[in-house]
Structure formats: structure tokens, C-alpha cells
PDB file of N, CA and C in Angstrom:
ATOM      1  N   UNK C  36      23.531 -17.509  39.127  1.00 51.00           N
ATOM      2  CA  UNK C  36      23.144 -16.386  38.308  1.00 51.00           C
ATOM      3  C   UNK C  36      23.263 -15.124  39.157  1.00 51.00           C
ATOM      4  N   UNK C  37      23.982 -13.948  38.776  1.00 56.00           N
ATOM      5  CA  UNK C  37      24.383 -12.808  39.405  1.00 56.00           C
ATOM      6  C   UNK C  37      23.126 -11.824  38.949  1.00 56.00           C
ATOM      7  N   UNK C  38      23.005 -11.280  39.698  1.00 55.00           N
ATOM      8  CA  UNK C  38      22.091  -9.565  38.995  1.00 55.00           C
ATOM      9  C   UNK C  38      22.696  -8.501  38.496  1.00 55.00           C
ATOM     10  N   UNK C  39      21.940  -7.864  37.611  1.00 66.00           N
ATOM     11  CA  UNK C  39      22.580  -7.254  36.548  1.00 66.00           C
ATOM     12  C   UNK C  39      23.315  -5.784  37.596  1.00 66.00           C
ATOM     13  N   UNK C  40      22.767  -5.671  38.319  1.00 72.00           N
ATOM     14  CA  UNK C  40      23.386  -4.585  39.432  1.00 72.00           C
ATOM     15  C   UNK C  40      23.005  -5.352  41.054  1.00 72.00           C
ATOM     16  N   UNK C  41      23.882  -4.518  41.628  1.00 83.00           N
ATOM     17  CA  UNK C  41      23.617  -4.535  43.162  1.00 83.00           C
ATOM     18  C   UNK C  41      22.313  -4.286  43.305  1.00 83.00           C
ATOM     19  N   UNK C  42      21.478  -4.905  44.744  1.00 83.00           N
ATOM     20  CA  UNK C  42      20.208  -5.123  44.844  1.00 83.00           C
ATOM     21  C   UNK C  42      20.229  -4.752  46.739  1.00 83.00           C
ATOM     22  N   UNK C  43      19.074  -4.272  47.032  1.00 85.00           N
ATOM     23  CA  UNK C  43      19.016  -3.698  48.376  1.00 85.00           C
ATOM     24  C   UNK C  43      17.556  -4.657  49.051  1.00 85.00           C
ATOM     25  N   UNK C  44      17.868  -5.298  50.373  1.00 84.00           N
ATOM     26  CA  UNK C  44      16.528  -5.706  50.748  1.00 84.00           C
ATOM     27  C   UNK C  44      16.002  -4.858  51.556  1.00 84.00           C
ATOM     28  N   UNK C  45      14.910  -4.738  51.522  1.00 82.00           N
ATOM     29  CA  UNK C  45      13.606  -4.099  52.225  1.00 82.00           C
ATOM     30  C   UNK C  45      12.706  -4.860  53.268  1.00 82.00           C
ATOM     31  N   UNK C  46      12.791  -5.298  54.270  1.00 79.00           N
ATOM     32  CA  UNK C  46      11.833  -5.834  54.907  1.00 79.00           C
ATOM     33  C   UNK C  46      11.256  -4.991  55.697  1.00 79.00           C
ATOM     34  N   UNK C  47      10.196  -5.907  56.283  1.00 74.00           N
ATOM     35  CA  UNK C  47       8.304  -5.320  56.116  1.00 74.00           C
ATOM     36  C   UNK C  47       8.605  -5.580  57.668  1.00 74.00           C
ATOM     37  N   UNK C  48       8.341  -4.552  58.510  1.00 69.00           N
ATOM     38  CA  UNK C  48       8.057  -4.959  59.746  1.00 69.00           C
ATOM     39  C   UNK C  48       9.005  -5.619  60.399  1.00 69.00           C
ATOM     40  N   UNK C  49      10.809  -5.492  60.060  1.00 70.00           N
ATOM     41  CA  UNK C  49      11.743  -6.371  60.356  1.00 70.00           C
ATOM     42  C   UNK C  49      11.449  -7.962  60.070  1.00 70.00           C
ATOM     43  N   UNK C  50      10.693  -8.168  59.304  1.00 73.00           N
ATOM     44  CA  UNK C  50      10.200  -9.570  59.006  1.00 73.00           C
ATOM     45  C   UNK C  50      11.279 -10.105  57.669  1.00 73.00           C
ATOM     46  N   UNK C  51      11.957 -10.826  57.779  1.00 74.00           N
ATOM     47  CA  UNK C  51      13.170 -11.397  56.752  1.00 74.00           C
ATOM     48  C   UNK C  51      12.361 -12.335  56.012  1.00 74.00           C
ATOM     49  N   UNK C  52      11.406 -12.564  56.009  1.00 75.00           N
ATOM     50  CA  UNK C  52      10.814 -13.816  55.214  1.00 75.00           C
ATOM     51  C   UNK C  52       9.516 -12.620  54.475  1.00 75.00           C
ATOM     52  N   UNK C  53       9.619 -11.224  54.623  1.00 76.00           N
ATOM     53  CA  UNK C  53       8.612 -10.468  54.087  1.00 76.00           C
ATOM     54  C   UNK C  53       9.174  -9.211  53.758  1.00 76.00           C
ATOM     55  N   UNK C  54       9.765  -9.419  52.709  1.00 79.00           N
ATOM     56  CA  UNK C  54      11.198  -8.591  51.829  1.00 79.00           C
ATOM     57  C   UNK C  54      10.991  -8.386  50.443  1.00 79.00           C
ATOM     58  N   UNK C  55      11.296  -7.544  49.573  1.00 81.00           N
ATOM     59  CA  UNK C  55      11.354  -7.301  48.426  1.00 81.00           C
ATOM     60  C   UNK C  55      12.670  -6.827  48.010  1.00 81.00           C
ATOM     61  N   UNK C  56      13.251  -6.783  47.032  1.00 84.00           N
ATOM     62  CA  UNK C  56      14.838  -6.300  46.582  1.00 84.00           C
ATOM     63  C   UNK C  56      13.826  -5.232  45.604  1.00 84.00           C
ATOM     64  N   UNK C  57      15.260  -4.211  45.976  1.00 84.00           N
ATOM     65  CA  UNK C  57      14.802  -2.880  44.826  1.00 84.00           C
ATOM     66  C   UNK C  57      16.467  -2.835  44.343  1.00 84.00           C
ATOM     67  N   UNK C  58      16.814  -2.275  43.632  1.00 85.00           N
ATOM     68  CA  UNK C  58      18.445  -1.765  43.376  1.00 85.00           C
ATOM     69  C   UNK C  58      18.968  -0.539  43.818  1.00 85.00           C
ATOM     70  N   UNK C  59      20.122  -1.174  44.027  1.00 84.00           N
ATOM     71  CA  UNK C  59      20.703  -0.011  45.142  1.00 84.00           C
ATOM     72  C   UNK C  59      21.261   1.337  44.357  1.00 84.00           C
ATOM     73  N   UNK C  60      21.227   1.551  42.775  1.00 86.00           N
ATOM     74  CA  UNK C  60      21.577   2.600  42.056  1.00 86.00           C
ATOM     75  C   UNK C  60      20.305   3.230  41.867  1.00 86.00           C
ATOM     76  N   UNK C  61      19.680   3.563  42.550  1.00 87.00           N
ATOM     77  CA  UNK C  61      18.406   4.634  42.729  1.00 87.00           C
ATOM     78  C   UNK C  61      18.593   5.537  43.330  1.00 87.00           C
ATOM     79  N   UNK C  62      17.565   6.684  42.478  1.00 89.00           N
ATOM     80  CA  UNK C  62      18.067   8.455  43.232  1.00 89.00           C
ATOM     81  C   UNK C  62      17.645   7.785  44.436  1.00 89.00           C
ATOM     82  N   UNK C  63      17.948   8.533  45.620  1.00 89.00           N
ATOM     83  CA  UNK C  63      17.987   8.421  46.926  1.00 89.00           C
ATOM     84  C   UNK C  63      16.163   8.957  47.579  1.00 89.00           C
ATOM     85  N   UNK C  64      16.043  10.234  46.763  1.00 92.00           N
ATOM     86  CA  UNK C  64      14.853  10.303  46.910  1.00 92.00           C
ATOM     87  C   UNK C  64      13.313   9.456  46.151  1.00 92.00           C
ATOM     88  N   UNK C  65      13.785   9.296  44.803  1.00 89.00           N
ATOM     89  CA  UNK C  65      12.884   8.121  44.624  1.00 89.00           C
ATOM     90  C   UNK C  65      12.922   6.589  45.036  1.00 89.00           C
ATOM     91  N   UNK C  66      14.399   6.367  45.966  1.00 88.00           N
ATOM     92  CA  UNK C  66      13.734   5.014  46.565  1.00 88.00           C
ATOM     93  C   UNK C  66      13.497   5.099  48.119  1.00 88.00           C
ATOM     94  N   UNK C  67      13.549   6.384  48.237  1.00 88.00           N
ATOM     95  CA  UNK C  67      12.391   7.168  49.723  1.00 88.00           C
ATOM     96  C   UNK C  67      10.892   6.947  48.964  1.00 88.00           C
ATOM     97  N   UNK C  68      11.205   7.465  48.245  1.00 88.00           N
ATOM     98  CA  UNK C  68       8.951   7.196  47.617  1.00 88.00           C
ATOM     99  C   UNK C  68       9.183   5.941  46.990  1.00 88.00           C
ATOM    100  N   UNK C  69       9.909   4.981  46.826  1.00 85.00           N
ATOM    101  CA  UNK C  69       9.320   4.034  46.413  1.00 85.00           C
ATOM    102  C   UNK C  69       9.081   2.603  47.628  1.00 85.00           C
ATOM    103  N   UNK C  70       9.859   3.256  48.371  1.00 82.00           N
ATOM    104  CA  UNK C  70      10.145   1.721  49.879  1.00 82.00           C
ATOM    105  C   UNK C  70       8.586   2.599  50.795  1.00 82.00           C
ATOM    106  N   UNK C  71       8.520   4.034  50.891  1.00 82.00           N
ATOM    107  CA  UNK C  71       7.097   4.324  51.614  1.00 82.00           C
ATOM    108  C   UNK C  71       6.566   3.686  50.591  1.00 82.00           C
ATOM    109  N   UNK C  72       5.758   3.992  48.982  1.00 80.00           N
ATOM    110  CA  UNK C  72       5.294   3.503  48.450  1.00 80.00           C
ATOM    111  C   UNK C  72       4.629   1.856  48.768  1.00 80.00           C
ATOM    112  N   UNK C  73       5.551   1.115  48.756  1.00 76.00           N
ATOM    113  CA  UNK C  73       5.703  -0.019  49.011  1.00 76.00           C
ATOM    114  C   UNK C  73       5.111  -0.500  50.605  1.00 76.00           C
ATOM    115  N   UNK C  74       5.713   0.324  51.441  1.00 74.00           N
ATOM    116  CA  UNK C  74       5.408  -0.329  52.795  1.00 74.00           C
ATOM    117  C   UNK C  74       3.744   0.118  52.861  1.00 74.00           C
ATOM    118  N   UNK C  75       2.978   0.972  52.426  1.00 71.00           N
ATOM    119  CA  UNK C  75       1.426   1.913  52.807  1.00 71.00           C
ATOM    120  C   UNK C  75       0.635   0.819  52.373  1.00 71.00           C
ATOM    121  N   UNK C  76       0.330   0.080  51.137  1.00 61.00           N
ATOM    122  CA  UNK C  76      -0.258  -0.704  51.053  1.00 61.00           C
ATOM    123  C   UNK C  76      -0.537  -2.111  51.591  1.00 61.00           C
ATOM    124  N   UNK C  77       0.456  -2.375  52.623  1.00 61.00           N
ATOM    125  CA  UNK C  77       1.611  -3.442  52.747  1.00 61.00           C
ATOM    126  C   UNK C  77       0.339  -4.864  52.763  1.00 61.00           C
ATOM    127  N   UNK C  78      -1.150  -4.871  53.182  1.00 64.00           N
ATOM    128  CA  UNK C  78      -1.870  -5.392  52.804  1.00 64.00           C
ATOM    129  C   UNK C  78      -2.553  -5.957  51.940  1.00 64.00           C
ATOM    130  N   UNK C  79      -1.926  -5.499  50.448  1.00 68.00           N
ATOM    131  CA  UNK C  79      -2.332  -6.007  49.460  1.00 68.00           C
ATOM    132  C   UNK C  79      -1.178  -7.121  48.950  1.00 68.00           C
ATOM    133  N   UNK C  80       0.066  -7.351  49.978  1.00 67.00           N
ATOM    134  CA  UNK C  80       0.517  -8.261  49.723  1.00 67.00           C
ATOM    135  C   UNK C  80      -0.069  -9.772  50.115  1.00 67.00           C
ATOM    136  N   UNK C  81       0.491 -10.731  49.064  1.00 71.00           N
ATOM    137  CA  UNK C  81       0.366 -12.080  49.973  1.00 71.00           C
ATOM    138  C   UNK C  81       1.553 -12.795  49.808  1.00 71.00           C
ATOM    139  N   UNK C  82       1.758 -13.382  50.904  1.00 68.00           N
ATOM    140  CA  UNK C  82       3.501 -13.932  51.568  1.00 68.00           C
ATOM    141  C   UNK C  82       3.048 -15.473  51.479  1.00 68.00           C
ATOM    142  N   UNK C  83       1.824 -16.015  51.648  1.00 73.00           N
ATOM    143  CA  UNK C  83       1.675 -17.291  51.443  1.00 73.00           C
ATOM    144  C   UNK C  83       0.290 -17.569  50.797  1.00 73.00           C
ATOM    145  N   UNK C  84       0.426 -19.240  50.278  1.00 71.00           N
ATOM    146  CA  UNK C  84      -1.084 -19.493  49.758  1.00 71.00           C
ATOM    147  C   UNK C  84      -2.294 -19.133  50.723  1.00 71.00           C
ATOM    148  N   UNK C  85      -2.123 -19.016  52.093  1.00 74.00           N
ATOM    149  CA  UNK C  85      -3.662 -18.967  53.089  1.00 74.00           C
ATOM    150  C   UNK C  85      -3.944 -17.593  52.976  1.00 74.00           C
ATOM    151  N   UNK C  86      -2.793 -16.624  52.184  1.00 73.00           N
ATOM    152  CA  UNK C  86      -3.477 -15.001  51.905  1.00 73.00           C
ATOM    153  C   UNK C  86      -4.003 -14.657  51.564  1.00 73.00           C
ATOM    154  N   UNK C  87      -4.357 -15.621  50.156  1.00 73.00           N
ATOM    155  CA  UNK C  87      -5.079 -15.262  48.957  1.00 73.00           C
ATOM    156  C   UNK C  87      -6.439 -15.735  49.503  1.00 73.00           C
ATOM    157  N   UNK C  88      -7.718 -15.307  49.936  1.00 75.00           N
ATOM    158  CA  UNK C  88      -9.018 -15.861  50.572  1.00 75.00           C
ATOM    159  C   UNK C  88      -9.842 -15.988  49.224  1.00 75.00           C
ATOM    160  N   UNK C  89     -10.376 -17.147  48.839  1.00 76.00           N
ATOM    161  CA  UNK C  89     -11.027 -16.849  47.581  1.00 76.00           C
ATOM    162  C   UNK C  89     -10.890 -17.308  46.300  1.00 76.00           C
ATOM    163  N   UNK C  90      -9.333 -17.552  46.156  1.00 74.00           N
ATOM    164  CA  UNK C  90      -9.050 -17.980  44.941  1.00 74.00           C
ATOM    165  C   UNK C  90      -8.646 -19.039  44.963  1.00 74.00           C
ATOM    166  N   UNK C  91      -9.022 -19.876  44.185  1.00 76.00           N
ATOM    167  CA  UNK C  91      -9.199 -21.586  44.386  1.00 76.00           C
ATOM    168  C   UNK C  91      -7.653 -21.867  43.991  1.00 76.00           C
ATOM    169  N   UNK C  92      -7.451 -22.725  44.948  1.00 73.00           N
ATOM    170  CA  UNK C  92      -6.006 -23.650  44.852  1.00 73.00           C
ATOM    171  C   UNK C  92      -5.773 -24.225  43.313  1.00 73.00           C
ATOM    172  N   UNK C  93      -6.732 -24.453  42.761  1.00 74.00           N
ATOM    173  CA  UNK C  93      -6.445 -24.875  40.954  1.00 74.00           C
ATOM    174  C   UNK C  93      -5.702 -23.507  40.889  1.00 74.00           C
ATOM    175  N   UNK C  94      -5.825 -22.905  40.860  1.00 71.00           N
ATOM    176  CA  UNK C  94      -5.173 -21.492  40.430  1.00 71.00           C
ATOM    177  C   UNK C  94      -4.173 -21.229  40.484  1.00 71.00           C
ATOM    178  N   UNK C  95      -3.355 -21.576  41.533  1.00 69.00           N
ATOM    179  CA  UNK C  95      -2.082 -21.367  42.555  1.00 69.00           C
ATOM    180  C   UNK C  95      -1.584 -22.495  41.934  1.00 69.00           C
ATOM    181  N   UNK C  96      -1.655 -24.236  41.679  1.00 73.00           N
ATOM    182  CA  UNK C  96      -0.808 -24.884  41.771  1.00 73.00           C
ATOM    183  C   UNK C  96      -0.317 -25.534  40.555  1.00 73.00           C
ATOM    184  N   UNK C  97       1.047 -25.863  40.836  1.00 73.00           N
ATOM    185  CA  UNK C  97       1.671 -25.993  38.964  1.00 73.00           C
ATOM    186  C   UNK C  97       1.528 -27.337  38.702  1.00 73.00           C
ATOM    187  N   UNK C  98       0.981 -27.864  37.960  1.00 73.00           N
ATOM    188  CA  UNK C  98       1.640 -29.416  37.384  1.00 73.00           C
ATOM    189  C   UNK C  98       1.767 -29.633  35.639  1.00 73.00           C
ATOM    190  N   UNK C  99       2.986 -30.571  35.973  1.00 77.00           N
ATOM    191  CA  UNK C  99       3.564 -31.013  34.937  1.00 77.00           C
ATOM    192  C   UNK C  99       2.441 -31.353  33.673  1.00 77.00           C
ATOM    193  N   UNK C 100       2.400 -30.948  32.572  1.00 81.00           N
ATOM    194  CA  UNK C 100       1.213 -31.859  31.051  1.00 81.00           C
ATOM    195  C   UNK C 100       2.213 -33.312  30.905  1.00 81.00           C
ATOM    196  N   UNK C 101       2.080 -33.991  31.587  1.00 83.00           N
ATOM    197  CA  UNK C 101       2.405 -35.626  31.577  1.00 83.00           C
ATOM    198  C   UNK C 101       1.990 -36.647  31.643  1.00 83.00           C
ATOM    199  N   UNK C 102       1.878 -37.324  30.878  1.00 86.00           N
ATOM    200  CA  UNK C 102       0.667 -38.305  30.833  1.00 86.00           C
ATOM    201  C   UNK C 102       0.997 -39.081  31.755  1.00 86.00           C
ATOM    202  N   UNK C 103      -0.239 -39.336  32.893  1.00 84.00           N
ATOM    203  CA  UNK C 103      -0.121 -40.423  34.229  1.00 84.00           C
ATOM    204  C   UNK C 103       0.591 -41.982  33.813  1.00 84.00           C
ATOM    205  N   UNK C 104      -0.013 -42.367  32.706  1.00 89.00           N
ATOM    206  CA  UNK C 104       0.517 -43.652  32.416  1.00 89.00           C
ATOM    207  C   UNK C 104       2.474 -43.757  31.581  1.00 89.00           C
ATOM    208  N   UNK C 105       3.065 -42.818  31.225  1.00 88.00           N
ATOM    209  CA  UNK C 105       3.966 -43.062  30.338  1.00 88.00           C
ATOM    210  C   UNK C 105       4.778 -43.075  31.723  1.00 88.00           C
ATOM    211  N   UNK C 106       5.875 -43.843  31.662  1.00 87.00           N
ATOM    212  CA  UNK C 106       6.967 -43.913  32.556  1.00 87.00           C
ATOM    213  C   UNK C 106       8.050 -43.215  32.552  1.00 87.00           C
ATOM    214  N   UNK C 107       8.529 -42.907  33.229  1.00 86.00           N
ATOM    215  CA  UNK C 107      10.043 -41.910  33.308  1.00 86.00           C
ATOM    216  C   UNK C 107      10.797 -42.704  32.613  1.00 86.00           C
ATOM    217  N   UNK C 108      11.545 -42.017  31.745  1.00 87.00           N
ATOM    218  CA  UNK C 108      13.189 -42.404  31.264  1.00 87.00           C
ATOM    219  C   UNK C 108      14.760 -41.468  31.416  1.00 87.00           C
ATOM    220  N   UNK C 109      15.197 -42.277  32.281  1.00 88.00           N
ATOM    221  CA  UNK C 109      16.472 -41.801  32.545  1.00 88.00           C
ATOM    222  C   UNK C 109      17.082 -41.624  31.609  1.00 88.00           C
ATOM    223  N   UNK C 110      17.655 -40.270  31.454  1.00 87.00           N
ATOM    224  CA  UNK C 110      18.324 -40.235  30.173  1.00 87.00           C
ATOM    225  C   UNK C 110      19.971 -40.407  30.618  1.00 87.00           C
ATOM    226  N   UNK C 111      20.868 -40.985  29.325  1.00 88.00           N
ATOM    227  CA  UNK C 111      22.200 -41.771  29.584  1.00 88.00           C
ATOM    228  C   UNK C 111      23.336 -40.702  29.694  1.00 88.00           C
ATOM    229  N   UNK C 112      24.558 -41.051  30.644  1.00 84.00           N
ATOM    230  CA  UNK C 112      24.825 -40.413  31.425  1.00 84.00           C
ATOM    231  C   UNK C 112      26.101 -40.513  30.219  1.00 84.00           C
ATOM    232  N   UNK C 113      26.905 -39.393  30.364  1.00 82.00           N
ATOM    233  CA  UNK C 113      27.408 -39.290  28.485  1.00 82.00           C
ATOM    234  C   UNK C 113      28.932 -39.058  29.415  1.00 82.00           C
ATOM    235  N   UNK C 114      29.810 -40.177  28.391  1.00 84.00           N
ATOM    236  CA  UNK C 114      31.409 -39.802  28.981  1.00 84.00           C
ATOM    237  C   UNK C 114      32.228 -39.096  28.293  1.00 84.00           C
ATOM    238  N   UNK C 115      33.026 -38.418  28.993  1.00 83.00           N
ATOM    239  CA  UNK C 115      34.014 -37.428  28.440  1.00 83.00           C
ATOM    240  C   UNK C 115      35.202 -37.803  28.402  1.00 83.00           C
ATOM    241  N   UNK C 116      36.301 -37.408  28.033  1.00 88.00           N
ATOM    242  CA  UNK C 116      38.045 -37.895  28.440  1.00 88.00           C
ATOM    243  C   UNK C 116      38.345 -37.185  29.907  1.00 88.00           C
ATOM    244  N   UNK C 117      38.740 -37.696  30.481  1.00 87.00           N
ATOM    245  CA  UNK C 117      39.283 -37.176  31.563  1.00 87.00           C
ATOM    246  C   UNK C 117      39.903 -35.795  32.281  1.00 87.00           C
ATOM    247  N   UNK C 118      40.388 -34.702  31.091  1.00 89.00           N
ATOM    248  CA  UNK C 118      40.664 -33.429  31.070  1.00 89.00           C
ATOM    249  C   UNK C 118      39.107 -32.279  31.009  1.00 89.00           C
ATOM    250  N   UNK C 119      38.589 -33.042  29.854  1.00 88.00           N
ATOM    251  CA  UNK C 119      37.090 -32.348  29.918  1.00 88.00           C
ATOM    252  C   UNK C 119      36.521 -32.742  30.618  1.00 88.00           C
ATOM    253  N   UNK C 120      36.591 -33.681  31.613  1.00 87.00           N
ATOM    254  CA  UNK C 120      35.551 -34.071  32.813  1.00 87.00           C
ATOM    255  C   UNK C 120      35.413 -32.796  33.980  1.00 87.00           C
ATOM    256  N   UNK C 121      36.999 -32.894  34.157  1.00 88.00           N
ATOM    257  CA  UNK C 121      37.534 -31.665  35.125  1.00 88.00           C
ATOM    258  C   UNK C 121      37.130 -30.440  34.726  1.00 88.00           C
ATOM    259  N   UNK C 122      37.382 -29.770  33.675  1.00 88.00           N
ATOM    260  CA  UNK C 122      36.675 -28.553  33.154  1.00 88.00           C
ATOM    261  C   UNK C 122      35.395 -28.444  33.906  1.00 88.00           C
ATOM    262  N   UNK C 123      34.305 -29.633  33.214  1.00 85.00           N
ATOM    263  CA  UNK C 123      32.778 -29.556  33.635  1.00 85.00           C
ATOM    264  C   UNK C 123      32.777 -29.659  35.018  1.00 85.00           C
ATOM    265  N   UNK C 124      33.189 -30.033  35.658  1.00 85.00           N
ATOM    266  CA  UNK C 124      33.365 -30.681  37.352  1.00 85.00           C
ATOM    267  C   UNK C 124      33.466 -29.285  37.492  1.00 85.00           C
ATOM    268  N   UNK C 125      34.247 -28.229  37.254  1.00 85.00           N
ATOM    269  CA  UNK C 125      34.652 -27.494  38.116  1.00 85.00           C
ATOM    270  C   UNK C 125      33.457 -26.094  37.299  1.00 85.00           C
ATOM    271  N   UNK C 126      32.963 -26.138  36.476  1.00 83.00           N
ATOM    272  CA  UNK C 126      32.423 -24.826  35.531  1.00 83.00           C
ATOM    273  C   UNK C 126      30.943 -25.327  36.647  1.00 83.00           C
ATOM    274  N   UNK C 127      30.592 -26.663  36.850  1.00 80.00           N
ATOM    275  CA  UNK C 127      29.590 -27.040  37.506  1.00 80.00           C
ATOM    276  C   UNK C 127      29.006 -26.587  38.886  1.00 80.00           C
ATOM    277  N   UNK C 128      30.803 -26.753  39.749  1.00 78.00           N
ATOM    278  CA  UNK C 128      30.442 -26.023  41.278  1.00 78.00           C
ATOM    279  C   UNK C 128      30.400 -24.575  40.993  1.00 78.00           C
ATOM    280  N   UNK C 129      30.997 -23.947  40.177  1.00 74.00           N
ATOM    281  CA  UNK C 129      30.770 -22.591  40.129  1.00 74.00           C
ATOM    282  C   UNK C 129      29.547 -22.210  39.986  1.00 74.00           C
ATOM    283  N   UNK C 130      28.306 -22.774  38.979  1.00 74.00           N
ATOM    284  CA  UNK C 130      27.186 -22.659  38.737  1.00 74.00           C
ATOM    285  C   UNK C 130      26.056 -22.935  39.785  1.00 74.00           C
ATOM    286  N   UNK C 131      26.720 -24.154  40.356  1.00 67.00           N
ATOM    287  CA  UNK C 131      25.496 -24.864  41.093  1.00 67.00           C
ATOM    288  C   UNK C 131      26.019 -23.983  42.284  1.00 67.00           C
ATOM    289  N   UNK C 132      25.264 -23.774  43.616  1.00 64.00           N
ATOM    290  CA  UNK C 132      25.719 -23.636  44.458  1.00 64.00           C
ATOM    291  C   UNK C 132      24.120 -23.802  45.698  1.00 64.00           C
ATOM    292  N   UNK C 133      24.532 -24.249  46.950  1.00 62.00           N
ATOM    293  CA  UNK C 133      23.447 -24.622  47.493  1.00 62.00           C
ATOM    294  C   UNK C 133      22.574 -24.010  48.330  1.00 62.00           C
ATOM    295  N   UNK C 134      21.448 -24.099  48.033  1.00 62.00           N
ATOM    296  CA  UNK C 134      20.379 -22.783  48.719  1.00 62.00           C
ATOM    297  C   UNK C 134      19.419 -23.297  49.270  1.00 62.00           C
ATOM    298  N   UNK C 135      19.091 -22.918  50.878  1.00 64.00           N
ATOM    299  CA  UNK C 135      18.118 -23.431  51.426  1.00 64.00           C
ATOM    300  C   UNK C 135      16.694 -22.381  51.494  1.00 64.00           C
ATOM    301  N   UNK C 136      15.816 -22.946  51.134  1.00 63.00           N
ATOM    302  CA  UNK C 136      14.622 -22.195  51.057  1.00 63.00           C
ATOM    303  C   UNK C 136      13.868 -22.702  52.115  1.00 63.00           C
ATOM    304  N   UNK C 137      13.124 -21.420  52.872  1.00 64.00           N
ATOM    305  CA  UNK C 137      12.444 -21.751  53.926  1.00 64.00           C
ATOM    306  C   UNK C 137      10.892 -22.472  53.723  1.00 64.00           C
ATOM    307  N   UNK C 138      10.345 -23.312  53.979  1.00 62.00           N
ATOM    308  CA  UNK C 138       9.097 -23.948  52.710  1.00 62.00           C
ATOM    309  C   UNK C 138       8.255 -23.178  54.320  1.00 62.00           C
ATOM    310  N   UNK C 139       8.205 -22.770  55.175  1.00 60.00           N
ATOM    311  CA  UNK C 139       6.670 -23.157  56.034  1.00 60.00           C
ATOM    312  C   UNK C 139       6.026 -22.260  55.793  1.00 60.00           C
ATOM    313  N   UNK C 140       6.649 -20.896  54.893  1.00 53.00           N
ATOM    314  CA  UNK C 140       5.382 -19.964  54.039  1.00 53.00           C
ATOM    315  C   UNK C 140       4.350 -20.505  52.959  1.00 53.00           C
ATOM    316  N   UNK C 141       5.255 -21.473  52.445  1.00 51.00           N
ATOM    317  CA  UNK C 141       4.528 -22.233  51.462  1.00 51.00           C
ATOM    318  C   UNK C 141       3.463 -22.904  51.730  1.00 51.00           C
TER     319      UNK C 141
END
């Protein structure tokens, strides 16, 4: 998935893991007041769960509405003719592509 425009990173303290994107088609002077903006408070950010002091981990964490007892079902793997395989094969790597996320903020 592309962005609808070019995007500019901002990091906090030369810190690459403590960044925000703004877009890079901004007057020049409002994204001078908006990156100070941004950096003055820089404490009311939180970069990981141990930031937040206070607010209970129920809060923060996602889970699935799935009932513990029903079992997974694999759903069936559907064949194509051989010309439309290739199509999807290839519309697929264009889409997918592989991204490593750093987890030890997490």
C-alpha cells in the first residue's frame, strides 16, 4: 500500500525507532511550527507499553471474540488453470512484500 503523497520522517533525538511521518507538501513554514510543535511536548509521547504508568494492560491488549473451545478450520485451498495462477502469483509479490518490525519496543 503506497501513500497518498510523499511522506517526511521526523525523528526525536536522532532516535529512528522514535519518528513520526508528516508530508512533505507542506508550507515550509508551517512544518517549521509543526515538527517544533511536535518535538516541545515530546513527553507526552509513549513509544512503548512500560510508558503508559497507570493504565492497566486490559486496556492495551487485543484479543480475538473466539470461543476457547471451537477449533480452527482451514479453509480449502481453491485451483485455478494454469495462466490465472501466474497472473495471481505475480499481482501477489507485487502486493505482499517483506517487512521487518523491530518488536523490543513492544
Amino acid at each position: 500500500m503506497e501513500a497518498i503523497e510523499e511522506v517526511k520522517m521526523i525523528e526525536f533525538f536522532g532516535d529512528p525507532f522514535k519518528a513520526v511521518k508528516i508530508g512533505s507538501s507542506l508550507d515550509p513554514l508551517f512544518e517549521h511550527d509543526l515538527t517544533n510543535f511536535l518535538q516541545e511536548p515530546f513527553d507526552v509521547f509513549t513509544w512503548k507499553a512500560s510508558d503508559m504508568q497507570g493504565i492497566s494492560p486490559k486496556v492495551m491488549v487485543h484479543r480475538l471474540n473466539v470461543h476457547p473451545e471451537v477449533r480452527s478450520i482451514k479453509q480449502k485451498k481453491r485451483a485455478f488453470e494454469t495462466d490465472r495462477n501466474k497472473i495471481i502469483k505475480k499481482k501477489w509479490k507485487s502486493c505482499s512484500r517483506s517487512i521487518t518490525y523491530n518488536q523490543s519496543n513492544i
